mmCIF file of C-alpha atoms and ligand atoms in Angstrom:
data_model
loop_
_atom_site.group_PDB
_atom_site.id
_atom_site.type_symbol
_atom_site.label_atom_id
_atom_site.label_comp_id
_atom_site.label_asym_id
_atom_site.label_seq_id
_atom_site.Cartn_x
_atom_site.Cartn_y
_atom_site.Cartn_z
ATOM 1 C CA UNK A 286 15.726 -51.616 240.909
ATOM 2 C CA UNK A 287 16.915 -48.168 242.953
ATOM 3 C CA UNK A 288 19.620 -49.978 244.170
ATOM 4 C CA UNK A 289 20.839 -50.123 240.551
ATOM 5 C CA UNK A 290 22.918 -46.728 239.543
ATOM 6 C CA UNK A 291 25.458 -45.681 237.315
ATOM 7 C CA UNK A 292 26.404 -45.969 233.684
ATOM 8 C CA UNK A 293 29.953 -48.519 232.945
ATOM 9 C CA UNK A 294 31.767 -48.287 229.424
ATOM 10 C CA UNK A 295 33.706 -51.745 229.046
ATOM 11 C CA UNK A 296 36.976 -49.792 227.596
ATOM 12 C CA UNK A 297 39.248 -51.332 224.658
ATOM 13 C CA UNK A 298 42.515 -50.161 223.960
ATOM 14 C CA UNK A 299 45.292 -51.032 221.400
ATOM 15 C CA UNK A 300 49.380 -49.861 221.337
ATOM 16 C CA UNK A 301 48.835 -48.048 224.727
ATOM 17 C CA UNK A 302 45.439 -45.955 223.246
ATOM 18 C CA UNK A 303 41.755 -46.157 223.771
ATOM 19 C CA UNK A 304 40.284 -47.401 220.497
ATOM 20 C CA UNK A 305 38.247 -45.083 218.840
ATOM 21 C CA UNK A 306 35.280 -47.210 218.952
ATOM 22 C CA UNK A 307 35.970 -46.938 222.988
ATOM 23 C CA UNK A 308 35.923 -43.390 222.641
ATOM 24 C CA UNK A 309 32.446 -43.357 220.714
ATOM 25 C CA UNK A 310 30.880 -45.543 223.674
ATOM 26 C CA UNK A 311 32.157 -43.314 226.618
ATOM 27 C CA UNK A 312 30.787 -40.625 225.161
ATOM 28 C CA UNK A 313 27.589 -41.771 224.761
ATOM 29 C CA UNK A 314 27.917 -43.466 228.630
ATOM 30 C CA UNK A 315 28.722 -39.531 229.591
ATOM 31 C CA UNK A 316 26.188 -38.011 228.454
ATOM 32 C CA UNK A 317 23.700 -41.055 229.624
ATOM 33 C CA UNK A 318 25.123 -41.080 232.579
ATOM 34 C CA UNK A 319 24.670 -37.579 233.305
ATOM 35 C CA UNK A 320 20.623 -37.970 232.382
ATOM 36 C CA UNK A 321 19.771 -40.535 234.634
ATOM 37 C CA UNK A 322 21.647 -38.424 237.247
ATOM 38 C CA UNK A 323 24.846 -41.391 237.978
ATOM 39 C CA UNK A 324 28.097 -41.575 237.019
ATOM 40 C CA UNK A 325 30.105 -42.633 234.115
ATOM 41 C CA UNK A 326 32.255 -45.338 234.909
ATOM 42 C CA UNK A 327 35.160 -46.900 232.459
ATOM 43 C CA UNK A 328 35.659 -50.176 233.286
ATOM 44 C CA UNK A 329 39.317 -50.995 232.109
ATOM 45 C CA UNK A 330 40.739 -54.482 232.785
ATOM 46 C CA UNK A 331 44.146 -56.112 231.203
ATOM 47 C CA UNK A 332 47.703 -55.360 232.724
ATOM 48 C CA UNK A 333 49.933 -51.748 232.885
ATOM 49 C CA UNK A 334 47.375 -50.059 231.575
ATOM 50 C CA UNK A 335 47.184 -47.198 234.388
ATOM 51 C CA UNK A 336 47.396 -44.864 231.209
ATOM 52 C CA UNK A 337 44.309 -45.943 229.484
ATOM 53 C CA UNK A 338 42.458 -45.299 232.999
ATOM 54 C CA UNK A 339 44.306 -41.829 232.702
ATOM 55 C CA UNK A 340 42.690 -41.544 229.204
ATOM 56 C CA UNK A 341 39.342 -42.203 230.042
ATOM 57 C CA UNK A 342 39.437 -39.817 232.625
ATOM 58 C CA UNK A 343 40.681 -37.232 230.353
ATOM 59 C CA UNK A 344 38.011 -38.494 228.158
ATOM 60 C CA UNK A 345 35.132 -37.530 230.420
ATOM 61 C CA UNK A 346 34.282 -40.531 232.599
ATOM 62 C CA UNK A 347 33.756 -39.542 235.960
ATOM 63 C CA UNK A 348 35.100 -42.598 237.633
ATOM 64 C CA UNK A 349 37.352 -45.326 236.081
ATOM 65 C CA UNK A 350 37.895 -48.842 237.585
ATOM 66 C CA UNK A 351 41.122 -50.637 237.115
ATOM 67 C CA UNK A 352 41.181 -54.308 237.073
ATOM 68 C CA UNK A 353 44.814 -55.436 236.362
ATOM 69 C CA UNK A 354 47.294 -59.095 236.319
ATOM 70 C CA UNK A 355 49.085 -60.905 234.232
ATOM 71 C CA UNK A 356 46.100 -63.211 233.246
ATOM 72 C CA UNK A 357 44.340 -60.211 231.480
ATOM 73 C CA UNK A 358 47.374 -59.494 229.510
ATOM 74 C CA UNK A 359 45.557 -60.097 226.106
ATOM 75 C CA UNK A 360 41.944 -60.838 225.984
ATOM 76 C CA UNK A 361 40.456 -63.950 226.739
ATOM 77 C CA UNK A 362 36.604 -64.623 227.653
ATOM 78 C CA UNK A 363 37.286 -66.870 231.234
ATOM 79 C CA UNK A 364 39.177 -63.498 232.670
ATOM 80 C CA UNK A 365 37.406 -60.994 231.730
ATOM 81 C CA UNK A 366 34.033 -62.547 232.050
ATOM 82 C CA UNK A 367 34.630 -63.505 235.834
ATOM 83 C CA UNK A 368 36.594 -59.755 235.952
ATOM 84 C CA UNK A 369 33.701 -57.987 234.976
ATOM 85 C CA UNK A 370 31.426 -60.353 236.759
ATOM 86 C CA UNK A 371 33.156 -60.078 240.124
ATOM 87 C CA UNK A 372 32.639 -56.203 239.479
ATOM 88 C CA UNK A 373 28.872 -56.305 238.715
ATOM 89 C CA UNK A 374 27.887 -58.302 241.820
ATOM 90 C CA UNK A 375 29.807 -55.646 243.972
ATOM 91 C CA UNK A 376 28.757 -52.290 242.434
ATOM 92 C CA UNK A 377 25.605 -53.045 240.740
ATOM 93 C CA UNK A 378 25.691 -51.043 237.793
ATOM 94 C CA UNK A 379 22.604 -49.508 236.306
ATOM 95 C CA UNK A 380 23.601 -50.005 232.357
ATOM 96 C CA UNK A 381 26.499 -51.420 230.886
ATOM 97 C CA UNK A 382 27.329 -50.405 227.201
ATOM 98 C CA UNK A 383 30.309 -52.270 225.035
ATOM 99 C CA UNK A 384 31.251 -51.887 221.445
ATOM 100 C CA UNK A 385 29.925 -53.815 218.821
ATOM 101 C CA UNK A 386 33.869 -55.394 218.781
ATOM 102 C CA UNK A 387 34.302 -59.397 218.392
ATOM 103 C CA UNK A 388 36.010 -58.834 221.682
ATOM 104 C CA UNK A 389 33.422 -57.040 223.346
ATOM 105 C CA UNK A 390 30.565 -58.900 221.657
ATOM 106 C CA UNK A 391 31.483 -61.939 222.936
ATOM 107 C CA UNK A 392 32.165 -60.698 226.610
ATOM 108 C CA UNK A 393 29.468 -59.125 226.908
ATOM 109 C CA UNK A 394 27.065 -62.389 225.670
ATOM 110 C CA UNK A 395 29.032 -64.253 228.825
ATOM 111 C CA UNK A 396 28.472 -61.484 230.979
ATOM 112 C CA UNK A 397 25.082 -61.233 230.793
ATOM 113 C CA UNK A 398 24.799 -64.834 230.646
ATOM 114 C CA UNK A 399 26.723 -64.988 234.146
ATOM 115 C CA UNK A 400 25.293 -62.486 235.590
ATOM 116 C CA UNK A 401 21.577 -63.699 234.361
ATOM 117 C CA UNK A 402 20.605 -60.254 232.490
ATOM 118 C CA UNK A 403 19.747 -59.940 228.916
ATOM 119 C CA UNK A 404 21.976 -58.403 226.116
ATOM 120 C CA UNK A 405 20.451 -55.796 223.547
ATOM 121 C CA UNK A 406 23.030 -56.420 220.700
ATOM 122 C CA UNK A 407 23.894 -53.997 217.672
ATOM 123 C CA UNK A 408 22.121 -50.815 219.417
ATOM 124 C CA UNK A 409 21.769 -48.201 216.968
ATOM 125 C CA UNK A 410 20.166 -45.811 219.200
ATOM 126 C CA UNK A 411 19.640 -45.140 222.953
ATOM 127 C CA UNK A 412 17.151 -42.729 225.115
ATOM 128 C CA UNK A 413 15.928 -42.055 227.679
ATOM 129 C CA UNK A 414 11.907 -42.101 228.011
ATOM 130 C CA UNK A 415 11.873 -38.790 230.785
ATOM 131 C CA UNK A 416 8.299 -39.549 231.683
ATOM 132 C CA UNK A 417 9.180 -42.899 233.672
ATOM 133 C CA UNK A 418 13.159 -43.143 233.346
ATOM 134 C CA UNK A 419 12.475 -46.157 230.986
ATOM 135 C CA UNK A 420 15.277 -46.842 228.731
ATOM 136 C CA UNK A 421 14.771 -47.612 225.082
ATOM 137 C CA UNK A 422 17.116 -48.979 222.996
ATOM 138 C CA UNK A 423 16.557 -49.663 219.116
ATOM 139 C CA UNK A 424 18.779 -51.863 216.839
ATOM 140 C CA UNK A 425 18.410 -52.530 213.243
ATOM 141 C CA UNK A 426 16.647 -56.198 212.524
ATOM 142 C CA UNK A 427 15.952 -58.313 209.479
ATOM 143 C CA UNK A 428 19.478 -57.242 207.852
ATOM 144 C CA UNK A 429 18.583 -53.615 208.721
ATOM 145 C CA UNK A 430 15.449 -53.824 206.905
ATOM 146 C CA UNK A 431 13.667 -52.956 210.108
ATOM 147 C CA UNK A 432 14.192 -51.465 213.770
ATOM 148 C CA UNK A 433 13.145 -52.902 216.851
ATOM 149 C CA UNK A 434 12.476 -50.821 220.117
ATOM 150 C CA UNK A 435 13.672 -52.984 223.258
ATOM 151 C CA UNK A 436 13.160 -52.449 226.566
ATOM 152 C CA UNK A 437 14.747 -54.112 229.085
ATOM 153 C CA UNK A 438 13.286 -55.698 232.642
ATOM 154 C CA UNK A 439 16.360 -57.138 234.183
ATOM 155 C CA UNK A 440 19.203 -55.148 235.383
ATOM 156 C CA UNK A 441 22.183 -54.224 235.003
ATOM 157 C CA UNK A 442 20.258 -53.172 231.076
ATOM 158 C CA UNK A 443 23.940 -54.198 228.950
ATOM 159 C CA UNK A 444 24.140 -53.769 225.169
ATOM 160 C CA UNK A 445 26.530 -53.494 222.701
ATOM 161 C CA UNK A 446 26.756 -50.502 220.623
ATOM 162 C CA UNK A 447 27.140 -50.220 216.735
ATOM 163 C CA UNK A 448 29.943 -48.646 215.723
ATOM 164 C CA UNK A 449 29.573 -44.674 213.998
ATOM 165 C CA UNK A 450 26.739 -44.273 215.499
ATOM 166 C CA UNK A 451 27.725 -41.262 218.610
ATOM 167 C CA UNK A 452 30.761 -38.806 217.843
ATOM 168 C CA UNK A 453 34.101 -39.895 220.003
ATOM 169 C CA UNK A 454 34.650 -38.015 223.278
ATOM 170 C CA UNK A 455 37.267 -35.369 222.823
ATOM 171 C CA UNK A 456 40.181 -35.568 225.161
ATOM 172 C CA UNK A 457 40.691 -33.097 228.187
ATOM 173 C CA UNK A 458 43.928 -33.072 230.192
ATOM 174 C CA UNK A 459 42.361 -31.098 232.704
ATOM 175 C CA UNK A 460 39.458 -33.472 233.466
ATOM 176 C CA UNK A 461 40.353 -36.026 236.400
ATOM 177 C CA UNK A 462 38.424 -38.784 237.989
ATOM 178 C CA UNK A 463 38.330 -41.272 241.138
ATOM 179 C CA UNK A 464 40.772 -44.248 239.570
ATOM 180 C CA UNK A 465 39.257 -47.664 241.549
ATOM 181 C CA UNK A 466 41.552 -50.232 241.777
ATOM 182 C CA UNK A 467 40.290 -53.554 242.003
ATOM 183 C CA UNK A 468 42.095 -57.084 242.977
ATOM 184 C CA UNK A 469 40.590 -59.648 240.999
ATOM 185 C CA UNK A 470 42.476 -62.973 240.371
ATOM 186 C CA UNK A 471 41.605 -65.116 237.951
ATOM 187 C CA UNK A 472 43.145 -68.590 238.105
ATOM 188 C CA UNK A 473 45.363 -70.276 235.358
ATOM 189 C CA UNK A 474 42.680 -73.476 235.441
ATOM 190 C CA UNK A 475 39.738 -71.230 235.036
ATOM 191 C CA UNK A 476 41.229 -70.010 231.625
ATOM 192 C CA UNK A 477 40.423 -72.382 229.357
ATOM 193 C CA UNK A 478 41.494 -70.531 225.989
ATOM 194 C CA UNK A 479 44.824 -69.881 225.635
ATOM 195 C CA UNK A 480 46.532 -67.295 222.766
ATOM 196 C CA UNK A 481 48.697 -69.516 220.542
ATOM 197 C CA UNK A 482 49.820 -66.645 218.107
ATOM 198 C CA UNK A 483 48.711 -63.290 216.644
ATOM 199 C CA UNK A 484 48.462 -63.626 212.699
ATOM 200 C CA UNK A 485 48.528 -60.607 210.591
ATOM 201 C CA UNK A 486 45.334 -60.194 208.374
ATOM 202 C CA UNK A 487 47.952 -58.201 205.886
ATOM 203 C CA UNK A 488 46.050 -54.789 206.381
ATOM 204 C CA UNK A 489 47.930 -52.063 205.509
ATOM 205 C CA UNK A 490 47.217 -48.133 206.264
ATOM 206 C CA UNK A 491 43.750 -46.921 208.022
ATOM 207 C CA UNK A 492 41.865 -49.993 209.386
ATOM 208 C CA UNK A 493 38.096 -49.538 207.428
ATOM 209 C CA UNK A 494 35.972 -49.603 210.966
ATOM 210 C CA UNK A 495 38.240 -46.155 211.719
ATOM 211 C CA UNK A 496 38.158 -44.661 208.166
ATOM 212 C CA UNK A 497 36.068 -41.526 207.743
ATOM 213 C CA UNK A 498 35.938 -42.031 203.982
ATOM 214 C CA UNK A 499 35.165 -45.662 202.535
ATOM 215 C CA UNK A 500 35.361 -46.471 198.896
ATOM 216 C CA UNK A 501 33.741 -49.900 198.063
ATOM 217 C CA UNK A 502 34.028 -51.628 195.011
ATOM 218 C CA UNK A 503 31.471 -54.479 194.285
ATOM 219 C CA UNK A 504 31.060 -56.978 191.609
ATOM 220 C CA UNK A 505 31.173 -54.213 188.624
ATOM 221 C CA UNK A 506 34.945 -54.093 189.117
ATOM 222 C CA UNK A 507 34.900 -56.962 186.895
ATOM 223 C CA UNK A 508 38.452 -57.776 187.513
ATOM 224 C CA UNK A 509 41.457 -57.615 190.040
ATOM 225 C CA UNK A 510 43.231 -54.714 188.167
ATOM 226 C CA UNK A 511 40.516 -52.305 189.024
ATOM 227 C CA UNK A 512 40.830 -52.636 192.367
ATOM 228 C CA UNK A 513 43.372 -49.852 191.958
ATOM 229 C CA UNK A 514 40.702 -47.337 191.005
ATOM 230 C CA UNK A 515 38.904 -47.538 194.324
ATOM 231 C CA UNK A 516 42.857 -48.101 195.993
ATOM 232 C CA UNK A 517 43.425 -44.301 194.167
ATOM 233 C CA UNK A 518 40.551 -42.927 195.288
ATOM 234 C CA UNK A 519 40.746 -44.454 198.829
ATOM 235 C CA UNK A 520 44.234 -42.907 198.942
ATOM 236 C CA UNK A 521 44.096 -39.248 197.608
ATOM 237 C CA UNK A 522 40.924 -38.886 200.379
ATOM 238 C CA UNK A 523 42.759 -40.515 203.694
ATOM 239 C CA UNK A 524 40.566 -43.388 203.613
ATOM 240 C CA UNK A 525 39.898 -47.293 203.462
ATOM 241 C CA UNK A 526 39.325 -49.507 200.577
ATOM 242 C CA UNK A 527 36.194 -51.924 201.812
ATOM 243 C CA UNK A 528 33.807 -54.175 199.004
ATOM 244 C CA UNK A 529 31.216 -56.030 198.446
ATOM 245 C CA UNK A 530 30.490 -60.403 198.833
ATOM 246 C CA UNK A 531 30.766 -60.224 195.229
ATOM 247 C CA UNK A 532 34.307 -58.917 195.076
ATOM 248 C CA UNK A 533 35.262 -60.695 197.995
ATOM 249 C CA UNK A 534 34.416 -63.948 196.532
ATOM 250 C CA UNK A 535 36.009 -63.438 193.308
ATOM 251 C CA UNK A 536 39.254 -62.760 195.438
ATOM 252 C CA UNK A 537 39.504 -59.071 194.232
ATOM 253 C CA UNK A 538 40.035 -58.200 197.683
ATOM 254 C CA UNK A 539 40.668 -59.844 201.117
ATOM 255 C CA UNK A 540 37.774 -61.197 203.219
ATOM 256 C CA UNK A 541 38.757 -58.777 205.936
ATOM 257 C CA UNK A 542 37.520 -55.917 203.461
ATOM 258 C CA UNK A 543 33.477 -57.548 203.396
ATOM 259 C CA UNK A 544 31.197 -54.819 204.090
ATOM 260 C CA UNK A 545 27.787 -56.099 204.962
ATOM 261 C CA UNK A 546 25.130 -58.781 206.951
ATOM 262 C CA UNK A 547 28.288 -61.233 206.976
ATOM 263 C CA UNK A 548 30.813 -58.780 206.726
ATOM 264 C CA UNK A 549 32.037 -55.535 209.022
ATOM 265 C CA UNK A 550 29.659 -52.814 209.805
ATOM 266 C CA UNK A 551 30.968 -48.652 208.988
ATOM 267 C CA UNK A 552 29.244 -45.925 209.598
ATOM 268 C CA UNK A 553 31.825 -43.482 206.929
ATOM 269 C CA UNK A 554 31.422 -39.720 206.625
ATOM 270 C CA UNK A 555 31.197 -40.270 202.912
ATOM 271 C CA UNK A 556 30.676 -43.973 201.388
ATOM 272 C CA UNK A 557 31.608 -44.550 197.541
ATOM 273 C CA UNK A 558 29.547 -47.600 196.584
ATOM 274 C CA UNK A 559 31.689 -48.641 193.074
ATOM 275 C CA UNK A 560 29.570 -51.261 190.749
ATOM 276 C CA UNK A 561 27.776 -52.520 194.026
ATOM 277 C CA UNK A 562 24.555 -53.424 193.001
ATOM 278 C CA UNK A 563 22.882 -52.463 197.082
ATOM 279 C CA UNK A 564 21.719 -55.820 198.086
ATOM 280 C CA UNK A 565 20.335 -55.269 201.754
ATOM 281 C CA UNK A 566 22.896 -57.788 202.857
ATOM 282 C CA UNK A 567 25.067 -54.845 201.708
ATOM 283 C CA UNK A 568 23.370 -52.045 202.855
ATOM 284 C CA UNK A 569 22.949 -53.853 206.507
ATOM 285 C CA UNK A 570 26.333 -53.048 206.813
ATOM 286 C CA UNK A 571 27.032 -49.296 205.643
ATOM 287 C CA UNK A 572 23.744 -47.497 205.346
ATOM 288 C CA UNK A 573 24.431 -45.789 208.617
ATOM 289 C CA UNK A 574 27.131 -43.797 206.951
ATOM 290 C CA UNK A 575 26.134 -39.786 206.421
ATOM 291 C CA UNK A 576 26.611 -39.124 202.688
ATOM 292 C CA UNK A 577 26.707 -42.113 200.151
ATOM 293 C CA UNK A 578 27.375 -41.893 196.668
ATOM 294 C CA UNK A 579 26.299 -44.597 194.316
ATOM 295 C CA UNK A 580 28.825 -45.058 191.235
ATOM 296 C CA UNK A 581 26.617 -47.764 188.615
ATOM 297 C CA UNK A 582 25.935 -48.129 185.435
ATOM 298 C CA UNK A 583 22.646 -49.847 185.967
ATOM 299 C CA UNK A 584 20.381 -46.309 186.550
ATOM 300 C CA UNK A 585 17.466 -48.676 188.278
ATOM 301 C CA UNK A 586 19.961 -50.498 190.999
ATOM 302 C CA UNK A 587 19.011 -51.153 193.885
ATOM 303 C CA UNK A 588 22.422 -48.836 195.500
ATOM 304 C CA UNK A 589 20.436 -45.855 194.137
ATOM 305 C CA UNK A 590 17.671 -45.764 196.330
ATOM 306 C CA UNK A 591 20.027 -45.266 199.411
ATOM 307 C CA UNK A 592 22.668 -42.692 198.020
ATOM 308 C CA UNK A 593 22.577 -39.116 197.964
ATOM 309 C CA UNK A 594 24.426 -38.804 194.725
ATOM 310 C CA UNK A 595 24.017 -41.253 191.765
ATOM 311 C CA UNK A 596 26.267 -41.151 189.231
ATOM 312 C CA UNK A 597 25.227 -43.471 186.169
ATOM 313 C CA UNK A 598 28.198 -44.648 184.672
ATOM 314 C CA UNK A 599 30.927 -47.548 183.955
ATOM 315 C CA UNK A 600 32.976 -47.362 186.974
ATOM 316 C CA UNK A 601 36.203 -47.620 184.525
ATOM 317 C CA UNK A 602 35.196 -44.203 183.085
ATOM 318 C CA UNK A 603 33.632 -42.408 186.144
ATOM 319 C CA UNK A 604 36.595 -43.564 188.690
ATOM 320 C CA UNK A 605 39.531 -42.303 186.532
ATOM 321 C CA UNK A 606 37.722 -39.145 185.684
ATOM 322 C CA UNK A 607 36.431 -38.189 189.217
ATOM 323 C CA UNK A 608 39.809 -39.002 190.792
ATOM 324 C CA UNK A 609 41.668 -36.705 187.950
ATOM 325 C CA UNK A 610 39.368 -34.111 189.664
ATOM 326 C CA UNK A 611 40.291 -34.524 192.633
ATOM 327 C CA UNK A 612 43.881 -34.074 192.289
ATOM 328 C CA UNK A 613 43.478 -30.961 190.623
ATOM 329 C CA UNK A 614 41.087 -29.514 193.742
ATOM 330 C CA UNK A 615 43.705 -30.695 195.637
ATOM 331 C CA UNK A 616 47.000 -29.445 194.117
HETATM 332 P P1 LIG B 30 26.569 -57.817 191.859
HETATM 333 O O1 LIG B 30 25.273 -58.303 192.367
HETATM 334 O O2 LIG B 30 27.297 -58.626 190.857
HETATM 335 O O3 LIG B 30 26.292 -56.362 191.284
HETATM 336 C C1 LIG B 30 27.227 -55.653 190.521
HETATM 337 C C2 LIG B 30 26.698 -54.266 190.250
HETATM 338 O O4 LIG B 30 27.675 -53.539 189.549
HETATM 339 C C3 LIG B 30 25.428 -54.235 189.427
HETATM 340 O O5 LIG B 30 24.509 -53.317 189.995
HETATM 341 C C4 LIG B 30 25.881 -53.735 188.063
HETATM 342 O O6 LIG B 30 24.899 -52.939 187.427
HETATM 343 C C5 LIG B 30 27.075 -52.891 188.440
HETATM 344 N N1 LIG B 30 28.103 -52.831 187.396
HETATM 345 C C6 LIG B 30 28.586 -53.835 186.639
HETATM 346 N N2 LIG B 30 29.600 -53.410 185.883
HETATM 347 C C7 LIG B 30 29.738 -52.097 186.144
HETATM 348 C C8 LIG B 30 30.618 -51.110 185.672
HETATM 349 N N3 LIG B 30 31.594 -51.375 184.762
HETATM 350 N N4 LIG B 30 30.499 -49.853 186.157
HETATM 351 C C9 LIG B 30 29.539 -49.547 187.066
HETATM 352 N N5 LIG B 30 28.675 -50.454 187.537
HETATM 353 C C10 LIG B 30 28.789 -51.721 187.104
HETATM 354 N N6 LIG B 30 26.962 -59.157 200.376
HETATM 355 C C11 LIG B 30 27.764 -58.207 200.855
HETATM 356 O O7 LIG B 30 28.173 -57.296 200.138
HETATM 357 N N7 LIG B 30 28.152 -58.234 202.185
HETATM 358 C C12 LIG B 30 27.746 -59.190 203.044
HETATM 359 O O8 LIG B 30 28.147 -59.179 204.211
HETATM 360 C C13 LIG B 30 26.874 -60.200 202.544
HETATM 361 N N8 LIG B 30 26.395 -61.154 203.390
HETATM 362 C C14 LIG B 30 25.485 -62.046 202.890
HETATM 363 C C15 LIG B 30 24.904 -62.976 203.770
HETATM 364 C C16 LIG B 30 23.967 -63.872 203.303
HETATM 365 C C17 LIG B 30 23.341 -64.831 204.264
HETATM 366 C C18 LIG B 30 23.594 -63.858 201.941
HETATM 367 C C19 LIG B 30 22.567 -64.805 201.419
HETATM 368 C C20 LIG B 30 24.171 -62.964 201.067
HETATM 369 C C21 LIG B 30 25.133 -62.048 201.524
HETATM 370 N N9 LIG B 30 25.715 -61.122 200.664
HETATM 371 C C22 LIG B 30 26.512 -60.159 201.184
HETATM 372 C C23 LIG B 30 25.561 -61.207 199.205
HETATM 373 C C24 LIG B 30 24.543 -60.227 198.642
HETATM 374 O O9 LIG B 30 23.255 -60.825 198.638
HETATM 375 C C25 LIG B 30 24.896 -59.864 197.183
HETATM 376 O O10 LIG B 30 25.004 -61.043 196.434
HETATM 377 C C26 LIG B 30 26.184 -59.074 197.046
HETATM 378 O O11 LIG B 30 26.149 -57.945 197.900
HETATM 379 C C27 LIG B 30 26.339 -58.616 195.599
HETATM 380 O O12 LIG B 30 27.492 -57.856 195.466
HETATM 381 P P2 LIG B 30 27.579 -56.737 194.339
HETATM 382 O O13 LIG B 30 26.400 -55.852 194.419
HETATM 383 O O14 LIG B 30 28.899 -56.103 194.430
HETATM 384 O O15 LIG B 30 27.612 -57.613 193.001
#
């Protein structure tokens, strides 16, 4: 196992920036990397993206490697798999974290696959037992209802990370590191997917996996006009609107907006749970978020037992009322 060192960060990037989720996961692979005494290593593949590598360096990995061509242009499993498994079988790396993206997620089940490791998936938490270097890596089970303490035998140990879980490394213009570049071809016939089209899921202003403030609204909306009371709110604080199945299904909002077991997973500075009655399919998907406040008019639901504030109360009162406040605080 000595021969195993380092930490790697498989980096994702959008419009020429490291996504913010990226940013979360190098910072955790920094400060990991510098307890088991290695490196940090970004691992950045796709094609003129010499500036993300620039980034991560900035960003505080101490080494970045560079995989670029044409064929890893946009995404696609084949690629990137044989990419980042041509890379593991030269540099044997110690732990290899991703985000908990559905590009990532599904690279990194090939990976491991290919490179006959296992995969700790949705880690919500990761240390480092001192006494004998062990790794430990926990991730909610049962629809969250539980957590489960892994530890892995095989190396590389890969996982991918939940998202909101570890702050996002702050960038420093003065930090440098060692930029690897690495030749990898990956032939036409050994890509079997091919991108057809991009199609616009229609989501407007901040996406709700970035959004420090989320205001859900859940099946006490009771109709499509309401929407616009968790829309206001969403609005006057910076954030995203996100929802409930129930709201979902009744086509008050888009399926891309499903928080939850089935849905996306946030982890919000402050979550407003609007007529959601906290059905751990629900909560699988948002408790992680710091403060939570529970808008119902049921005092006994279920929401309650998870938010810091309750307020007890027909969301078409409460919502109207609490956003007139905060316009005046804010004028
Ligand atoms: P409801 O259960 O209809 O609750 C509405 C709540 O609003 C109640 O508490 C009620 O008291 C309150 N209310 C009503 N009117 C008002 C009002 N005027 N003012 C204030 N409060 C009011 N659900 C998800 O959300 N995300 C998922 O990803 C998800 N995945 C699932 C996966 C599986 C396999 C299964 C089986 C279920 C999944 N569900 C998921 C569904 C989940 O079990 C619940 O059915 C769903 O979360 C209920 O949504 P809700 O609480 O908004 O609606």
């Amino acid at each position: 196992m000595n021969e195993y060192k380092n930490v790697w960060v498989f980096v994702e990037y959008a419009n020429g920036k490291m996504k913010n989720f990226s940013l979360e996961v190098l910072n955790k692979g920094n400060s990991l990397a510098k307890e088991m005494n290695g490196k940090s290593v970004a691992i950045i593949i796709g094609n003129g993206v010499e500036n993300i590598a620039q980034q991560a360096a900035a960003c505080g990995a101490d080494e970045v490697i560079l995989v670029e061509g044409e064929e890893y242009q946009v995404y696609n499993t084949d690629g990137y798999t044989n990419a980042m498994a041509t890379l593991i079988g030269k540099y044997n790396p110690s732990v290899i974290l991703f985000g908990s993206t559905n590009d990532a997620k599904d690279l990194a089940a090939r990976v491991a696959c290919r490179v006959k490791t296992g995969l700790v998936a949705d880690c919500s938490a990761i240390e480092l037992n001192t006494a004998d270097k062990q790794l430990i890596w926990t991730r909610p089970v049962l629809s969250g209802r539980a957590l489960s303490k892994v530890v892995c035998r095989t190396k590389p140990e890969m996982a991918t990370v939940r998202q909101g879980v570890y702050d996002r490394a702050q960038a420093d213009n003065s930090k440098s590191a060692d930029i690897v570049r690495e030749e990898i071809k990956t032939s036409a016939d050994q890509i079997r997917t091919k991108l057809v089209d991009f199609v616009d899921a229609g989501v407007t202003g901040i996406k709700l996996e970035d959004a420090d403030v989320v205001v859900s609204g859940g099946g006490g909306l009771g109709k499509a006009e309401n929407v616009k009371l968790i829309q206001d709110l969403a609005d006057l604080l910076g954030g995203a609107v996100g929802g409930s199945r129930a709201s979902v299904d009744s086509e008050w909002l888009p399926p891309s907006a499903q928080i939850g077991q089935s849905g996306k997973t946030v982890s919000a500075k402050l979550y407003f749970g609007c007529g959601i009655a906290g059905a751990i399919q629900h909560l699988a998907g948002m408790s992680s978020s710091k403060c939570i406040v529970g808008i119902n008019r049921d005092p006994d639901a279920p929401f309650f037992d998870i938010a810091d504030y309750c307020v007890v109360g027909d969301l078409v009162e409460v919502l109207p009322a609490f956003i007139e406040q905060v316009r005046q605080h804010k004028a």
